[in-house]
mmCIF file of C-alpha atoms and ligand atoms in Angstrom:
data_model
loop_
_atom_site.group_PDB
_atom_site.id
_atom_site.type_symbol
_atom_site.label_atom_id
_atom_site.label_comp_id
_atom_site.label_asym_id
_atom_site.label_seq_id
_atom_site.Cartn_x
_atom_site.Cartn_y
_atom_site.Cartn_z
ATOM 1 C CA MET A 1 -11.086 -16.458 -10.244
ATOM 2 C CA GLN A 2 -10.101 -18.395 -6.934
ATOM 3 C CA ASP A 3 -9.079 -21.298 -8.969
ATOM 4 C CA HIS A 4 -6.272 -19.374 -9.604
ATOM 5 C CA LEU A 5 -5.291 -19.500 -6.973
ATOM 6 C CA LYS A 6 -2.110 -21.649 -4.951
ATOM 7 C CA ARG A 7 -3.391 -21.381 -1.509
ATOM 8 C CA VAL A 8 -5.705 -17.734 0.010
ATOM 9 C CA LEU A 9 -3.719 -17.170 2.805
ATOM 10 C CA PHE A 10 -6.254 -14.350 4.362
ATOM 11 C CA ARG A 11 -9.682 -14.189 4.061
ATOM 12 C CA GLU A 12 -12.043 -11.823 3.820
ATOM 13 C CA GLU A 13 -13.279 -11.297 7.333
ATOM 14 C CA GLU A 14 -9.686 -11.333 8.731
ATOM 15 C CA ILE A 15 -8.658 -8.747 6.425
ATOM 16 C CA ALA A 16 -11.839 -6.529 8.041
ATOM 17 C CA ALA A 17 -10.822 -7.697 11.663
ATOM 18 C CA ARG A 18 -6.774 -6.876 10.679
ATOM 19 C CA LEU A 19 -7.816 -3.230 9.694
ATOM 20 C CA ASP A 20 -9.841 -2.522 12.711
ATOM 21 C CA GLN A 21 -6.511 -2.948 14.254
ATOM 22 C CA LEU A 22 -4.468 -0.778 11.868
ATOM 23 C CA ALA A 23 -7.182 1.615 11.874
ATOM 24 C CA ALA A 24 -7.109 1.638 15.727
ATOM 25 C CA ALA A 25 -3.780 2.518 16.369
ATOM 26 C CA ILE A 26 -3.750 5.212 13.104
ATOM 27 C CA THR A 27 -6.958 6.752 14.876
ATOM 28 C CA LYS A 28 -4.629 7.553 18.257
ATOM 29 C CA ASP A 29 -2.079 8.040 16.971
ATOM 30 C CA TYR A 30 -3.461 10.950 14.794
ATOM 31 C CA ARG A 31 -6.080 12.023 17.380
ATOM 32 C CA GLY A 32 -6.029 16.268 16.930
ATOM 33 C CA LYS A 33 -3.222 16.536 13.862
ATOM 34 C CA GLU A 34 -3.907 17.675 10.679
ATOM 35 C CA LEU A 35 -3.600 14.157 8.605
ATOM 36 C CA SER A 36 -3.189 13.828 4.717
ATOM 37 C CA VAL A 37 -3.534 10.744 4.307
ATOM 38 C CA LEU A 38 -1.980 9.946 0.336
ATOM 39 C CA ALA A 39 -2.405 6.912 -1.189
ATOM 40 C CA VAL A 40 -0.530 4.750 -4.201
ATOM 41 C CA LEU A 41 -3.399 3.776 -6.435
ATOM 42 C CA ASN A 42 -4.676 1.313 -8.273
ATOM 43 C CA GLY A 43 -3.276 -1.798 -5.920
ATOM 44 C CA SER A 44 -4.526 0.662 -2.213
ATOM 45 C CA LEU A 45 -7.553 1.105 -3.827
ATOM 46 C CA ILE A 46 -10.052 -1.395 -1.329
ATOM 47 C CA PHE A 47 -7.606 -1.213 0.986
ATOM 48 C CA MET A 48 -7.495 2.411 1.230
ATOM 49 C CA ALA A 49 -12.066 2.315 1.434
ATOM 50 C CA ASP A 50 -12.305 -0.638 3.772
ATOM 51 C CA LEU A 51 -9.267 1.619 5.895
ATOM 52 C CA LEU A 52 -10.376 4.806 5.798
ATOM 53 C CA ARG A 53 -14.254 4.159 6.665
ATOM 54 C CA ARG A 54 -12.543 2.468 10.636
ATOM 55 C CA ILE A 55 -10.288 6.086 10.750
ATOM 56 C CA PRO A 56 -13.491 9.156 12.154
ATOM 57 C CA LEU A 57 -10.551 11.493 12.217
ATOM 58 C CA PRO A 58 -11.611 15.034 9.942
ATOM 59 C CA LEU A 59 -7.795 13.875 6.954
ATOM 60 C CA GLN A 60 -7.863 15.056 3.564
ATOM 61 C CA LEU A 61 -7.485 11.890 0.987
ATOM 62 C CA ASP A 62 -5.134 12.716 -2.171
ATOM 63 C CA CYS A 63 -4.007 9.680 -4.506
ATOM 64 C CA ILE A 64 -1.402 9.508 -7.105
ATOM 65 C CA ARG A 65 -0.974 6.931 -9.683
ATOM 66 C CA VAL A 66 2.365 4.940 -9.871
ATOM 67 C CA LYS A 67 3.588 1.943 -12.058
ATOM 68 C CA SER A 68 6.196 0.111 -11.148
ATOM 69 C CA TYR A 69 5.947 -3.164 -12.420
ATOM 70 C CA HIS A 70 5.695 -3.090 -16.376
ATOM 71 C CA GLY A 71 3.362 -6.347 -16.431
ATOM 72 C CA GLY A 72 5.624 -9.087 -14.578
ATOM 73 C CA THR A 73 5.767 -9.992 -12.165
ATOM 74 C CA MET A 74 9.181 -8.475 -10.815
ATOM 75 C CA SER A 75 10.109 -4.873 -10.211
ATOM 76 C CA THR A 76 11.504 -3.343 -12.953
ATOM 77 C CA GLY A 77 13.053 -0.481 -10.379
ATOM 78 C CA ARG A 78 10.975 1.805 -12.336
ATOM 79 C CA VAL A 79 8.915 4.117 -10.914
ATOM 80 C CA GLU A 80 6.530 6.969 -12.773
ATOM 81 C CA PHE A 81 4.080 8.881 -11.298
ATOM 82 C CA ASP A 82 3.841 12.403 -12.161
ATOM 83 C CA ARG A 83 4.614 14.526 -9.198
ATOM 84 C CA SER A 84 2.380 17.711 -9.642
ATOM 85 C CA ASP A 85 -0.184 14.759 -8.481
ATOM 86 C CA LEU A 86 1.099 15.305 -5.400
ATOM 87 C CA LEU A 87 -0.931 17.456 -2.870
ATOM 88 C CA ASN A 88 0.833 19.703 -0.549
ATOM 89 C CA VAL A 89 1.230 18.071 2.729
ATOM 90 C CA ASP A 90 3.201 21.455 4.199
ATOM 91 C CA GLY A 91 3.132 21.109 7.133
ATOM 92 C CA ARG A 92 0.502 18.489 7.372
ATOM 93 C CA HIS A 93 1.282 14.773 9.349
ATOM 94 C CA VAL A 94 1.724 12.590 5.763
ATOM 95 C CA LEU A 95 -0.124 8.772 5.809
ATOM 96 C CA LEU A 96 1.393 6.963 2.909
ATOM 97 C CA LEU A 97 -0.602 4.196 1.700
ATOM 98 C CA ASP A 98 0.163 1.581 -0.310
ATOM 99 C CA ASP A 99 -0.680 -1.820 -1.303
ATOM 100 C CA ILE A 100 2.614 -4.137 -0.579
ATOM 101 C CA LEU A 101 6.151 -3.459 0.923
ATOM 102 C CA ASP A 102 7.871 -5.471 -2.047
ATOM 103 C CA SER A 103 11.506 -4.290 -3.240
ATOM 104 C CA GLY A 104 11.140 -0.894 -1.391
ATOM 105 C CA HIS A 105 11.666 1.424 -5.782
ATOM 106 C CA THR A 106 8.264 2.321 -4.645
ATOM 107 C CA LEU A 107 8.051 3.265 -1.519
ATOM 108 C CA ALA A 108 10.727 5.013 -1.243
ATOM 109 C CA GLU A 109 10.976 7.619 -4.201
ATOM 110 C CA ILE A 110 7.404 8.661 -3.475
ATOM 111 C CA ILE A 111 9.216 9.354 0.112
ATOM 112 C CA GLN A 112 11.997 10.965 -1.445
ATOM 113 C CA ALA A 113 10.042 13.325 -3.916
ATOM 114 C CA ILE A 114 7.714 14.624 -0.955
ATOM 115 C CA ARG A 115 10.505 15.191 0.419
ATOM 116 C CA GLU A 116 12.225 17.031 -2.360
ATOM 117 C CA ASN A 117 8.479 19.022 -2.798
ATOM 118 C CA ALA A 118 6.975 19.466 0.570
ATOM 119 C CA HIS A 119 7.939 20.331 3.997
ATOM 120 C CA PRO A 120 5.004 17.279 6.231
ATOM 121 C CA GLN A 121 5.471 17.477 9.725
ATOM 122 C CA SER A 122 5.489 14.252 9.378
ATOM 123 C CA LEU A 123 6.003 11.204 6.917
ATOM 124 C CA LYS A 124 4.461 7.570 6.879
ATOM 125 C CA SER A 125 4.290 4.535 6.052
ATOM 126 C CA CYS A 126 1.257 2.065 6.180
ATOM 127 C CA VAL A 127 0.779 -1.220 4.105
ATOM 128 C CA LEU A 128 -1.630 -4.109 3.666
ATOM 129 C CA LEU A 129 1.107 -6.014 3.251
ATOM 130 C CA LYS A 130 5.058 -6.912 3.124
ATOM 131 C CA LYS A 131 7.153 -9.679 1.834
ATOM 132 C CA LEU A 132 9.783 -10.420 4.686
ATOM 133 C CA LYS A 133 12.641 -10.506 2.005
ATOM 134 C CA LYS A 134 15.419 -8.313 1.054
ATOM 135 C CA ARG A 135 15.373 -5.184 0.250
ATOM 136 C CA GLU A 136 16.869 -3.677 -2.503
ATOM 137 C CA ARG A 137 15.822 0.335 -0.754
ATOM 138 C CA GLN A 138 15.917 1.224 2.400
ATOM 139 C CA VAL A 139 12.717 1.590 2.673
ATOM 140 C CA GLU A 140 10.530 0.151 6.082
ATOM 141 C CA ALA A 141 7.001 0.691 6.402
ATOM 142 C CA ASP A 142 5.427 1.891 9.678
ATOM 143 C CA TYR A 143 2.160 0.285 9.755
ATOM 144 C CA VAL A 144 1.772 -2.799 8.527
ATOM 145 C CA GLY A 145 -1.463 -5.179 7.756
ATOM 146 C CA PHE A 146 0.237 -8.904 7.311
ATOM 147 C CA GLU A 147 4.174 -10.296 7.064
ATOM 148 C CA ILE A 148 3.823 -12.589 4.524
ATOM 149 C CA GLU A 149 6.914 -14.558 2.528
ATOM 150 C CA ASP A 150 7.775 -13.650 -0.690
ATOM 151 C CA GLU A 151 5.776 -15.349 -3.228
ATOM 152 C CA PHE A 152 3.288 -13.374 -5.895
ATOM 153 C CA VAL A 153 -0.008 -12.264 -3.839
ATOM 154 C CA VAL A 154 -3.338 -11.513 -5.654
ATOM 155 C CA GLY A 155 -6.773 -9.831 -4.518
ATOM 156 C CA TYR A 156 -8.251 -6.959 -2.176
ATOM 157 C CA GLY A 157 -6.513 -4.925 -5.046
ATOM 158 C CA LEU A 158 -3.883 -6.077 -5.630
ATOM 159 C CA ASP A 159 -3.074 -7.373 -9.518
ATOM 160 C CA TYR A 160 -1.625 -9.546 -12.000
ATOM 161 C CA GLN A 161 -1.805 -7.983 -15.261
ATOM 162 C CA GLU A 162 -4.586 -6.416 -14.293
ATOM 163 C CA HIS A 163 -6.583 -8.804 -13.123
ATOM 164 C CA TYR A 164 -7.770 -11.081 -9.541
ATOM 165 C CA ARG A 165 -7.692 -6.265 -8.308
ATOM 166 C CA ASN A 166 -11.575 -7.722 -7.410
ATOM 167 C CA LEU A 167 -10.567 -10.667 -5.555
ATOM 168 C CA PRO A 168 -12.565 -9.960 -1.619
ATOM 169 C CA LEU A 169 -9.582 -12.336 -0.046
ATOM 170 C CA ILE A 170 -5.921 -12.516 -0.499
ATOM 171 C CA GLY A 171 -4.102 -15.558 -2.237
ATOM 172 C CA VAL A 172 -1.081 -16.979 -4.153
ATOM 173 C CA LEU A 173 -1.426 -16.927 -7.460
ATOM 174 C CA GLU A 174 -0.703 -20.473 -8.951
ATOM 175 C CA ALA A 175 2.676 -20.259 -10.980
HETATM 176 P P1 LIG B 1 7.977 -2.001 -4.896
HETATM 177 O O1 LIG B 1 8.258 -1.446 -5.628
HETATM 178 O O2 LIG B 1 8.784 -3.473 -5.045
HETATM 179 O O3 LIG B 1 8.376 -2.041 -3.383
HETATM 180 O O4 LIG B 1 6.637 -2.654 -4.783
HETATM 181 C C1 LIG B 1 5.570 -2.189 -4.820
HETATM 182 C C2 LIG B 1 4.325 -2.048 -5.915
HETATM 183 O O5 LIG B 1 4.514 -3.215 -6.773
HETATM 184 C C3 LIG B 1 3.157 -2.411 -5.263
HETATM 185 O O6 LIG B 1 2.269 -1.600 -4.750
HETATM 186 C C4 LIG B 1 2.588 -4.038 -5.976
HETATM 187 O O7 LIG B 1 2.020 -2.424 -7.015
HETATM 188 C C5 LIG B 1 3.657 -4.861 -6.889
HETATM 189 N N1 LIG B 1 2.994 -5.917 -6.188
HETATM 190 C C6 LIG B 1 4.930 -6.054 -5.869
HETATM 191 N N2 LIG B 1 4.657 -7.297 -5.146
HETATM 192 C C7 LIG B 1 3.195 -7.368 -5.531
HETATM 193 C C8 LIG B 1 2.885 -8.832 -5.906
HETATM 194 O O8 LIG B 1 2.870 -9.921 -5.453
HETATM 195 N N3 LIG B 1 1.077 -8.442 -6.187
HETATM 196 C C9 LIG B 1 0.919 -7.714 -6.678
HETATM 197 N N4 LIG B 1 1.725 -6.431 -6.156
HETATM 198 C C10 LIG B 1 2.699 -6.808 -6.471
HETATM 199 MG MG1 LIG B 2 0.036 -3.787 -9.586
#
């Protein structure tokens, strides 16, 4: 699988070291608060598992499955998920976890759905990767693992047509 990569961006050890820092910041900010983590699957699955095990706080975990890409590498702007999957987060501090912030459609839609359907005490988001580009929706993440150029990346949960999620590193796919 690795020979399909043009370039490796982040190796396993670099990801682990950055997760230590992110987890420390989140632990500090949410200590003593009723935390509900809402992870966006499938992309954030590996990130979620590695990050949450570094956060020694009581928390609730829920996942929602979102489809935003329909096969290609460009966002269609259509974000599909089941609103009934949104856990009751009334009065809680919600932290959304996603793999990557690209066009912004996914986070913007989920944030809007939570605000329409529930009354969280706070709502923040955390992404492993953030593409440096102009977004189609006005949304930013509160915690960011790494900032990257506007290139299509795979590995560590991120896929291209459902492949490469199990690569332990993050790399740019050969065009
Ligand atoms: P957005 O809605 O355009 O911000 O994109 C968010 C979703 O698109 C992510 O959760 C990913 O599933 C997918 N995505 C965006 N960029 C990439 C990429 O470079 N590689 C793999 N998936 C991506
Ligand atoms: Mg995807």
